[in-house]
Amino acid sequence: MGDATDLDGSTGLDAGLAALLRQSAREDRRWASHQILRLGRLTALERVGHLLLDLHERAGRGGLTAGATILLPLTQAMLSDVLGLSIPHTERVLQQLRRDGLIALRLGYVTLLDPERLAATSHFTSAHFTFAR
């Protein structure tokens, strides 16, 4: 079978499944584009903020947010690997975001305290990004 974006009725797949696979392929391309931006053009603070906003947006589309809070079952080592930062640098950035009143972290959850300011600080734009307090 070819690329999920090439799916049509000739594949024998249910139309709903084909649409779901196309959506998944679009999400994969979007994630890759954001990751390239994060790693190539953003500062450490911007990378962390951008990733947290991206994760919040994706979780929200899946109905996995509670307002500004999402489950973040990632260790600082995992975040560091994704963002191309050292663990101590990631910790310093998270502390800075907390001090600036942008996020709160506790027991595997992150709360975006000021998502609009975090988005501006992190150069995060998305047609899908909405936040309801």
PDB file of N, CA, C and O in Angstrom, residues 26-43 46-58 61 82-84 119 122-129:
ATOM      1  N   ARG A  26      -1.245  13.866   7.978  1.00  0.00           N
ATOM      2  CA  ARG A  26      -1.129  15.327   8.100  1.00  0.00           C
ATOM      3  C   ARG A  26      -0.538  15.708   9.457  1.00  0.00           C
ATOM      4  O   ARG A  26       0.300  16.593   9.558  1.00  0.00           O
ATOM      5  N   GLU A  27      -0.995  15.031  10.520  1.00  0.00           N
ATOM      6  CA  GLU A  27      -0.471  15.297  11.863  1.00  0.00           C
ATOM      7  C   GLU A  27       1.019  14.978  11.934  1.00  0.00           C
ATOM      8  O   GLU A  27       1.787  15.716  12.555  1.00  0.00           O
ATOM      9  N   ASP A  28       1.421  13.872  11.322  1.00  0.00           N
ATOM     10  CA  ASP A  28       2.845  13.503  11.310  1.00  0.00           C
ATOM     11  C   ASP A  28       3.681  14.570  10.612  1.00  0.00           C
ATOM     12  O   ASP A  28       4.760  14.942  11.098  1.00  0.00           O
ATOM     13  N   ARG A  29       3.191  15.076   9.478  1.00  0.00           N
ATOM     14  CA  ARG A  29       3.921  16.127   8.753  1.00  0.00           C
ATOM     15  C   ARG A  29       3.985  17.405   9.580  1.00  0.00           C
ATOM     16  O   ARG A  29       5.018  18.069   9.636  1.00  0.00           O
ATOM     17  N   ARG A  30       2.896  17.746  10.244  1.00  0.00           N
ATOM     18  CA  ARG A  30       2.856  18.946  11.075  1.00  0.00           C
ATOM     19  C   ARG A  30       3.837  18.814  12.239  1.00  0.00           C
ATOM     20  O   ARG A  30       4.575  19.747  12.555  1.00  0.00           O
ATOM     21  N   TRP A  31       3.834  17.654  12.896  1.00  0.00           N
ATOM     22  CA  TRP A  31       4.750  17.428  14.015  1.00  0.00           C
ATOM     23  C   TRP A  31       6.205  17.550  13.539  1.00  0.00           C
ATOM     24  O   TRP A  31       7.022  18.201  14.183  1.00  0.00           O
ATOM     25  N   ALA A  32       6.521  16.941  12.412  1.00  0.00           N
ATOM     26  CA  ALA A  32       7.886  17.001  11.888  1.00  0.00           C
ATOM     27  C   ALA A  32       8.279  18.440  11.568  1.00  0.00           C
ATOM     28  O   ALA A  32       9.401  18.868  11.872  1.00  0.00           O
ATOM     29  N   SER A  33       7.365  19.196  10.998  1.00  0.00           N
ATOM     30  CA  SER A  33       7.635  20.600  10.685  1.00  0.00           C
ATOM     31  C   SER A  33       7.898  21.396  11.959  1.00  0.00           C
ATOM     32  O   SER A  33       8.850  22.189  12.028  1.00  0.00           O
ATOM     33  N   HIS A  34       7.082  21.190  12.988  1.00  0.00           N
ATOM     34  CA  HIS A  34       7.293  21.890  14.256  1.00  0.00           C
ATOM     35  C   HIS A  34       8.615  21.471  14.895  1.00  0.00           C
ATOM     36  O   HIS A  34       9.325  22.306  15.463  1.00  0.00           O
ATOM     37  N   GLN A  35       8.953  20.198  14.801  1.00  0.00           N
ATOM     38  CA  GLN A  35      10.198  19.721  15.411  1.00  0.00           C
ATOM     39  C   GLN A  35      11.413  20.333  14.708  1.00  0.00           C
ATOM     40  O   GLN A  35      12.380  20.713  15.364  1.00  0.00           O
ATOM     41  N   ILE A  36      11.352  20.445  13.395  1.00  0.00           N
ATOM     42  CA  ILE A  36      12.446  21.074  12.652  1.00  0.00           C
ATOM     43  C   ILE A  36      12.588  22.531  13.074  1.00  0.00           C
ATOM     44  O   ILE A  36      13.695  23.020  13.304  1.00  0.00           O
ATOM     45  N   LEU A  37      11.469  23.232  13.197  1.00  0.00           N
ATOM     46  CA  LEU A  37      11.497  24.620  13.659  1.00  0.00           C
ATOM     47  C   LEU A  37      12.104  24.708  15.051  1.00  0.00           C
ATOM     48  O   LEU A  37      12.987  25.525  15.309  1.00  0.00           O
ATOM     49  N   ARG A  38      11.623  23.848  15.959  1.00  0.00           N
ATOM     50  CA  ARG A  38      12.121  23.895  17.343  1.00  0.00           C
ATOM     51  C   ARG A  38      13.624  23.705  17.392  1.00  0.00           C
ATOM     52  O   ARG A  38      14.343  24.453  18.058  1.00  0.00           O
ATOM     53  N   LEU A  39      14.117  22.688  16.719  1.00  0.00           N
ATOM     54  CA  LEU A  39      15.534  22.348  16.817  1.00  0.00           C
ATOM     55  C   LEU A  39      16.428  23.319  16.050  1.00  0.00           C
ATOM     56  O   LEU A  39      17.558  23.568  16.457  1.00  0.00           O
ATOM     57  N   GLY A  40      15.918  23.851  14.953  1.00  0.00           N
ATOM     58  CA  GLY A  40      16.765  24.655  14.089  1.00  0.00           C
ATOM     59  C   GLY A  40      16.744  26.144  14.329  1.00  0.00           C
ATOM     60  O   GLY A  40      17.706  26.834  13.997  1.00  0.00           O
ATOM     61  N   ARG A  41      15.672  26.667  14.911  1.00  0.00           N
ATOM     62  CA  ARG A  41      15.545  28.115  14.941  1.00  0.00           C
ATOM     63  C   ARG A  41      15.219  28.721  16.292  1.00  0.00           C
ATOM     64  O   ARG A  41      15.294  29.933  16.445  1.00  0.00           O
ATOM     65  N   LEU A  42      14.833  27.916  17.258  1.00  0.00           N
ATOM     66  CA  LEU A  42      14.370  28.476  18.520  1.00  0.00           C
ATOM     67  C   LEU A  42      15.417  28.342  19.629  1.00  0.00           C
ATOM     68  O   LEU A  42      16.202  27.396  19.644  1.00  0.00           O
ATOM     69  N   THR A  43      15.363  29.271  20.558  1.00  0.00           N
ATOM     70  CA  THR A  43      16.214  29.184  21.744  1.00  0.00           C
ATOM     71  C   THR A  43      15.678  28.066  22.639  1.00  0.00           C
ATOM     72  O   THR A  43      14.574  27.556  22.425  1.00  0.00           O
ATOM     73  N   GLU A  46      12.307  28.984  24.097  1.00  0.00           N
ATOM     74  CA  GLU A  46      11.283  28.912  23.058  1.00  0.00           C
ATOM     75  C   GLU A  46      10.962  27.459  22.699  1.00  0.00           C
ATOM     76  O   GLU A  46       9.800  27.114  22.477  1.00  0.00           O
ATOM     77  N   ARG A  47      11.981  26.601  22.648  1.00  0.00           N
ATOM     78  CA  ARG A  47      11.763  25.180  22.332  1.00  0.00           C
ATOM     79  C   ARG A  47      10.836  24.523  23.340  1.00  0.00           C
ATOM     80  O   ARG A  47       9.901  23.822  22.976  1.00  0.00           O
ATOM     81  N   VAL A  48      11.124  24.731  24.617  1.00  0.00           N
ATOM     82  CA  VAL A  48      10.325  24.094  25.663  1.00  0.00           C
ATOM     83  C   VAL A  48       8.889  24.605  25.606  1.00  0.00           C
ATOM     84  O   VAL A  48       7.933  23.833  25.631  1.00  0.00           O
ATOM     85  N   GLY A  49       8.728  25.921  25.532  1.00  0.00           N
ATOM     86  CA  GLY A  49       7.381  26.488  25.456  1.00  0.00           C
ATOM     87  C   GLY A  49       6.626  26.009  24.241  1.00  0.00           C
ATOM     88  O   GLY A  49       5.443  25.653  24.318  1.00  0.00           O
ATOM     89  N   HIS A  50       7.280  25.984  23.097  1.00  0.00           N
ATOM     90  CA  HIS A  50       6.667  25.544  21.845  1.00  0.00           C
ATOM     91  C   HIS A  50       6.204  24.097  21.963  1.00  0.00           C
ATOM     92  O   HIS A  50       5.081  23.756  21.568  1.00  0.00           O
ATOM     93  N   LEU A  51       7.064  23.243  22.515  1.00  0.00           N
ATOM     94  CA  LEU A  51       6.706  21.835  22.657  1.00  0.00           C
ATOM     95  C   LEU A  51       5.513  21.669  23.601  1.00  0.00           C
ATOM     96  O   LEU A  51       4.585  20.910  23.307  1.00  0.00           O
ATOM     97  N   LEU A  52       5.520  22.368  24.727  1.00  0.00           N
ATOM     98  CA  LEU A  52       4.404  22.248  25.667  1.00  0.00           C
ATOM     99  C   LEU A  52       3.088  22.706  25.033  1.00  0.00           C
ATOM    100  O   LEU A  52       2.044  22.071  25.219  1.00  0.00           O
ATOM    101  N   LEU A  53       3.127  23.782  24.272  1.00  0.00           N
ATOM    102  CA  LEU A  53       1.921  24.254  23.581  1.00  0.00           C
ATOM    103  C   LEU A  53       1.474  23.254  22.520  1.00  0.00           C
ATOM    104  O   LEU A  53       0.279  22.984  22.368  1.00  0.00           O
ATOM    105  N   ASP A  54       2.427  22.704  21.788  1.00  0.00           N
ATOM    106  CA  ASP A  54       2.107  21.716  20.760  1.00  0.00           C
ATOM    107  C   ASP A  54       1.472  20.479  21.394  1.00  0.00           C
ATOM    108  O   ASP A  54       0.460  19.968  20.908  1.00  0.00           O
ATOM    109  N   LEU A  55       2.042  20.013  22.493  1.00  0.00           N
ATOM    110  CA  LEU A  55       1.477  18.848  23.187  1.00  0.00           C
ATOM    111  C   LEU A  55       0.077  19.152  23.727  1.00  0.00           C
ATOM    112  O   LEU A  55      -0.825  18.309  23.644  1.00  0.00           O
ATOM    113  N   HIS A  56      -0.114  20.356  24.257  1.00  0.00           N
ATOM    114  CA  HIS A  56      -1.439  20.749  24.768  1.00  0.00           C
ATOM    115  C   HIS A  56      -2.460  20.760  23.627  1.00  0.00           C
ATOM    116  O   HIS A  56      -3.573  20.263  23.767  1.00  0.00           O
ATOM    117  N   GLU A  57      -2.060  21.330  22.507  1.00  0.00           N
ATOM    118  CA  GLU A  57      -2.967  21.388  21.355  1.00  0.00           C
ATOM    119  C   GLU A  57      -3.343  19.984  20.873  1.00  0.00           C
ATOM    120  O   GLU A  57      -4.514  19.693  20.643  1.00  0.00           O
ATOM    121  N   ARG A  58      -2.356  19.129  20.741  1.00  0.00           N
ATOM    122  CA  ARG A  58      -2.620  17.758  20.272  1.00  0.00           C
ATOM    123  C   ARG A  58      -3.488  16.998  21.272  1.00  0.00           C
ATOM    124  O   ARG A  58      -4.422  16.289  20.879  1.00  0.00           O
ATOM    125  N   ARG A  61      -7.121  18.194  21.022  1.00  0.00           N
ATOM    126  CA  ARG A  61      -7.868  17.636  19.880  1.00  0.00           C
ATOM    127  C   ARG A  61      -8.320  16.213  20.170  1.00  0.00           C
ATOM    128  O   ARG A  61      -9.308  15.758  19.616  1.00  0.00           O
ATOM    129  N   VAL A  82      14.095  15.050  23.158  1.00  0.00           N
ATOM    130  CA  VAL A  82      13.220  15.559  22.099  1.00  0.00           C
ATOM    131  C   VAL A  82      13.657  16.947  21.659  1.00  0.00           C
ATOM    132  O   VAL A  82      13.601  17.276  20.479  1.00  0.00           O
ATOM    133  N   LEU A  83      14.117  17.755  22.612  1.00  0.00           N
ATOM    134  CA  LEU A  83      14.439  19.149  22.332  1.00  0.00           C
ATOM    135  C   LEU A  83      15.907  19.402  22.012  1.00  0.00           C
ATOM    136  O   LEU A  83      16.294  20.527  21.711  1.00  0.00           O
ATOM    137  N   GLY A  84      16.737  18.371  22.097  1.00  0.00           N
ATOM    138  CA  GLY A  84      18.153  18.549  21.805  1.00  0.00           C
ATOM    139  C   GLY A  84      18.869  19.398  22.840  1.00  0.00           C
ATOM    140  O   GLY A  84      19.777  20.158  22.508  1.00  0.00           O
ATOM    141  N   ALA A 119       2.698  31.387  24.056  1.00  0.00           N
ATOM    142  CA  ALA A 119       2.688  31.260  22.594  1.00  0.00           C
ATOM    143  C   ALA A 119       3.478  32.397  21.950  1.00  0.00           C
ATOM    144  O   ALA A 119       4.262  32.167  21.020  1.00  0.00           O
ATOM    145  N   SER A 122       7.160  31.839  22.602  1.00  0.00           N
ATOM    146  CA  SER A 122       7.691  30.647  21.934  1.00  0.00           C
ATOM    147  C   SER A 122       7.517  30.658  20.423  1.00  0.00           C
ATOM    148  O   SER A 122       7.852  29.686  19.763  1.00  0.00           O
ATOM    149  N   HIS A 123       6.940  31.722  19.878  1.00  0.00           N
ATOM    150  CA  HIS A 123       6.677  31.814  18.430  1.00  0.00           C
ATOM    151  C   HIS A 123       5.773  30.682  17.964  1.00  0.00           C
ATOM    152  O   HIS A 123       5.963  30.114  16.893  1.00  0.00           O
ATOM    153  N   PHE A 124       4.796  30.334  18.801  1.00  0.00           N
ATOM    154  CA  PHE A 124       3.879  29.243  18.480  1.00  0.00           C
ATOM    155  C   PHE A 124       2.653  29.813  17.795  1.00  0.00           C
ATOM    156  O   PHE A 124       1.961  30.656  18.357  1.00  0.00           O
ATOM    157  N   THR A 125       2.410  29.358  16.573  1.00  0.00           N
ATOM    158  CA  THR A 125       1.200  29.746  15.858  1.00  0.00           C
ATOM    159  C   THR A 125       0.548  28.489  15.325  1.00  0.00           C
ATOM    160  O   THR A 125       1.219  27.535  14.940  1.00  0.00           O
ATOM    161  N   SER A 126      -0.748  28.505  15.337  1.00  0.00           N
ATOM    162  CA  SER A 126      -1.490  27.373  14.819  1.00  0.00           C
ATOM    163  C   SER A 126      -2.922  27.803  14.586  1.00  0.00           C
ATOM    164  O   SER A 126      -3.501  28.526  15.397  1.00  0.00           O
ATOM    165  N   ALA A 127      -3.479  27.335  13.497  1.00  0.00           N
ATOM    166  CA  ALA A 127      -4.893  27.607  13.225  1.00  0.00           C
ATOM    167  C   ALA A 127      -5.768  26.876  14.236  1.00  0.00           C
ATOM    168  O   ALA A 127      -6.906  27.248  14.463  1.00  0.00           O
ATOM    169  N   HIS A 128      -5.222  25.856  14.859  1.00  0.00           N
ATOM    170  CA  HIS A 128      -6.001  25.026  15.793  1.00  0.00           C
ATOM    171  C   HIS A 128      -5.866  25.467  17.237  1.00  0.00           C
ATOM    172  O   HIS A 128      -6.597  25.007  18.086  1.00  0.00           O
ATOM    173  N   PHE A 129      -4.877  26.327  17.521  1.00  0.00           N
ATOM    174  CA  PHE A 129      -4.600  26.653  18.914  1.00  0.00           C
ATOM    175  C   PHE A 129      -5.700  27.553  19.475  1.00  0.00           C
ATOM    176  O   PHE A 129      -5.896  28.664  19.039  1.00  0.00           O
TER     177      PHE A 129
END
